[in-house]
Amino acid sequence: MPRPVVLTRPLAQAEPLAGRIRALGRQVEVLPLLAIAPLADPAPLRAGLSGLGAYQLVAFVSPNAIDAAFAHIDTWPEGLRAAVVGEGSRQALLAHGVPAGLIASPADPARSDTEHLLQALDLPALRGARVLIVRGESGRELMADAFRAAGADVTVLPAYRRSVPVLSAELAARLRALAAADAEWIITSSEALRGLVGLLQELNESTIVALLQHHHLIVPHSRIAETARELGFQHVTLTGSGDERVLAALQSRP
């Protein structure tokens, strides 16, 4: 019997992929390892997005950033370029009506991260340009630092909050059950994976930690794969960005 699949995406993005996995005949457990919440005060976000037409490039770090931003964007300015790090974000922009020809992303879907987005962009052309980065309240500074080093005028705009779930009695019971089931985990964020390890450490049960480290992880980015190995996970499949590649990885396993 196929092993259960644990989908750890934030709840809002989990169900479409969960439905496709169920259609393959697999049991799916939706276990969000990051909670995405609106900002306590959305006024700065609305104000920051009101002048989009003044920018030459808007970079979104995730589908969550896109969804949060487009709650306050009526029309995408004509000719405004966008940049994203993954296929999920590209699809989200397309769904919001941003023309495909205006969206820059990494050339290799297996290398969907900030480093490879920067390689895909013409950074010298950004000298003197105004660039907006839409992200969570915290995040890596690599993108902003690279744009500033290229001579761009960079604004970083927080659009949402991220948090790891609290270890409740219910969550502890689910983690124990999943550890015993030898599940396959779809992990789409290094932060979420570190959050999982933190929850396991809170349980203070070394047997569960050891069991989960032998489970199979399916990850879309090389940086997540590196994080997984650093944290002691031994069976990691790197798929590249996009749900189709995740589904193909699941179908290729017994």
mmCIF file of C-alpha atoms in Angstrom, residues 63-167:
data_model
loop_
_atom_site.group_PDB
_atom_site.id
_atom_site.type_symbol
_atom_site.label_atom_id
_atom_site.label_comp_id
_atom_site.label_asym_id
_atom_site.label_seq_id
_atom_site.Cartn_x
_atom_site.Cartn_y
_atom_site.Cartn_z
ATOM 1 C CA PRO A 63 2.983 33.098 -4.037
ATOM 2 C CA ASN A 64 2.007 34.342 -0.574
ATOM 3 C CA ALA A 65 3.582 37.707 -1.350
ATOM 4 C CA ILE A 66 1.688 37.851 -4.646
ATOM 5 C CA ASP A 67 -1.671 36.969 -3.119
ATOM 6 C CA ALA A 68 -1.212 39.482 -0.301
ATOM 7 C CA ALA A 69 -0.177 42.234 -2.714
ATOM 8 C CA PHE A 70 -2.931 41.670 -5.253
ATOM 9 C CA ALA A 71 -5.537 42.116 -2.534
ATOM 10 C CA HIS A 72 -4.588 45.793 -2.949
ATOM 11 C CA ILE A 73 -3.767 45.953 -6.691
ATOM 12 C CA ASP A 74 -6.636 46.695 -9.055
ATOM 13 C CA THR A 75 -4.661 46.819 -12.307
ATOM 14 C CA TRP A 76 -1.087 45.846 -13.090
ATOM 15 C CA PRO A 77 0.633 48.871 -14.678
ATOM 16 C CA GLU A 78 1.238 48.482 -18.403
ATOM 17 C CA GLY A 79 4.807 47.424 -19.189
ATOM 18 C CA LEU A 80 5.858 46.974 -15.556
ATOM 19 C CA ARG A 81 8.279 44.044 -15.241
ATOM 20 C CA ALA A 82 7.983 41.466 -12.472
ATOM 21 C CA ALA A 83 10.485 38.956 -11.109
ATOM 22 C CA VAL A 84 9.816 35.715 -9.219
ATOM 23 C CA VAL A 85 11.947 32.868 -7.893
ATOM 24 C CA GLY A 86 9.692 29.880 -8.671
ATOM 25 C CA GLU A 87 7.118 28.397 -11.008
ATOM 26 C CA GLY A 88 4.355 28.664 -8.406
ATOM 27 C CA SER A 89 4.900 32.415 -8.221
ATOM 28 C CA ARG A 90 4.980 32.728 -12.002
ATOM 29 C CA GLN A 91 1.662 30.913 -12.253
ATOM 30 C CA ALA A 92 0.205 33.141 -9.526
ATOM 31 C CA LEU A 93 1.169 36.282 -11.447
ATOM 32 C CA LEU A 94 -0.319 34.877 -14.643
ATOM 33 C CA ALA A 95 -3.537 34.150 -12.753
ATOM 34 C CA HIS A 96 -3.642 37.790 -11.684
ATOM 35 C CA GLY A 97 -3.332 38.940 -15.277
ATOM 36 C CA VAL A 98 0.357 39.873 -15.487
ATOM 37 C CA PRO A 99 1.527 39.133 -19.059
ATOM 38 C CA ALA A 100 3.992 36.246 -19.333
ATOM 39 C CA GLY A 101 6.432 38.391 -21.308
ATOM 40 C CA LEU A 102 6.834 40.724 -18.344
ATOM 41 C CA ILE A 103 7.741 37.992 -15.830
ATOM 42 C CA ALA A 104 11.387 37.071 -15.214
ATOM 43 C CA SER A 105 12.267 33.827 -13.412
ATOM 44 C CA PRO A 106 15.236 31.428 -13.136
ATOM 45 C CA ALA A 107 16.093 29.694 -16.389
ATOM 46 C CA ASP A 108 16.410 26.276 -14.717
ATOM 47 C CA PRO A 109 13.265 25.224 -12.788
ATOM 48 C CA ALA A 110 15.396 22.916 -10.638
ATOM 49 C CA ARG A 111 17.278 25.985 -9.412
ATOM 50 C CA SER A 112 14.357 28.169 -8.400
ATOM 51 C CA ASP A 113 15.924 30.474 -5.845
ATOM 52 C CA THR A 114 17.105 34.027 -5.454
ATOM 53 C CA GLU A 115 20.625 33.237 -6.635
ATOM 54 C CA HIS A 116 19.424 31.875 -9.978
ATOM 55 C CA LEU A 117 16.844 34.628 -10.437
ATOM 56 C CA LEU A 118 19.651 37.158 -10.109
ATOM 57 C CA GLN A 119 21.592 35.277 -12.794
ATOM 58 C CA ALA A 120 18.573 35.500 -15.105
ATOM 59 C CA LEU A 121 18.213 39.267 -14.716
ATOM 60 C CA ASP A 122 20.204 41.976 -16.479
ATOM 61 C CA LEU A 123 21.463 43.546 -13.269
ATOM 62 C CA PRO A 124 23.591 46.297 -14.892
ATOM 63 C CA ALA A 125 20.412 47.547 -16.613
ATOM 64 C CA LEU A 126 18.915 48.244 -13.182
ATOM 65 C CA ARG A 127 21.381 51.001 -12.361
ATOM 66 C CA GLY A 128 19.305 54.006 -11.351
ATOM 67 C CA ALA A 129 16.048 52.026 -11.578
ATOM 68 C CA ARG A 130 13.453 51.883 -8.831
ATOM 69 C CA VAL A 131 12.886 48.303 -7.653
ATOM 70 C CA LEU A 132 10.227 47.064 -5.242
ATOM 71 C CA ILE A 133 10.590 43.753 -3.340
ATOM 72 C CA VAL A 134 7.384 42.310 -1.884
ATOM 73 C CA ARG A 135 7.976 39.696 0.821
ATOM 74 C CA GLY A 136 7.076 38.625 4.361
ATOM 75 C CA GLU A 137 7.909 40.668 7.431
ATOM 76 C CA SER A 138 11.297 38.925 7.542
ATOM 77 C CA GLY A 139 13.426 37.188 4.945
ATOM 78 C CA ARG A 140 16.803 36.874 3.269
ATOM 79 C CA GLU A 141 18.518 40.135 2.331
ATOM 80 C CA LEU A 142 20.347 38.639 -0.661
ATOM 81 C CA MET A 143 17.939 39.976 -3.278
ATOM 82 C CA ALA A 144 17.828 43.518 -1.904
ATOM 83 C CA ASP A 145 21.590 43.612 -1.425
ATOM 84 C CA ALA A 146 22.205 42.427 -5.015
ATOM 85 C CA PHE A 147 19.859 45.037 -6.491
ATOM 86 C CA ARG A 148 21.467 47.787 -4.428
ATOM 87 C CA ALA A 149 24.928 46.614 -5.462
ATOM 88 C CA ALA A 150 23.790 46.952 -9.075
ATOM 89 C CA GLY A 151 22.892 50.582 -8.412
ATOM 90 C CA ALA A 152 19.120 50.238 -8.067
ATOM 91 C CA ASP A 153 16.972 52.253 -5.661
ATOM 92 C CA VAL A 154 15.379 49.412 -3.648
ATOM 93 C CA THR A 155 12.247 49.455 -1.491
ATOM 94 C CA VAL A 156 11.370 46.359 0.573
ATOM 95 C CA LEU A 157 7.654 46.070 1.310
ATOM 96 C CA PRO A 158 6.357 43.540 3.886
ATOM 97 C CA ALA A 159 3.051 41.978 2.807
ATOM 98 C CA TYR A 160 2.302 39.203 5.320
ATOM 99 C CA ARG A 161 3.440 37.453 8.486
ATOM 100 C CA ARG A 162 4.809 33.909 8.822
ATOM 101 C CA SER A 163 4.798 31.784 11.950
ATOM 102 C CA VAL A 164 5.494 28.170 12.930
ATOM 103 C CA PRO A 165 2.502 26.417 14.535
ATOM 104 C CA VAL A 166 2.401 25.984 18.295
ATOM 105 C CA LEU A 167 3.000 22.430 19.519
#
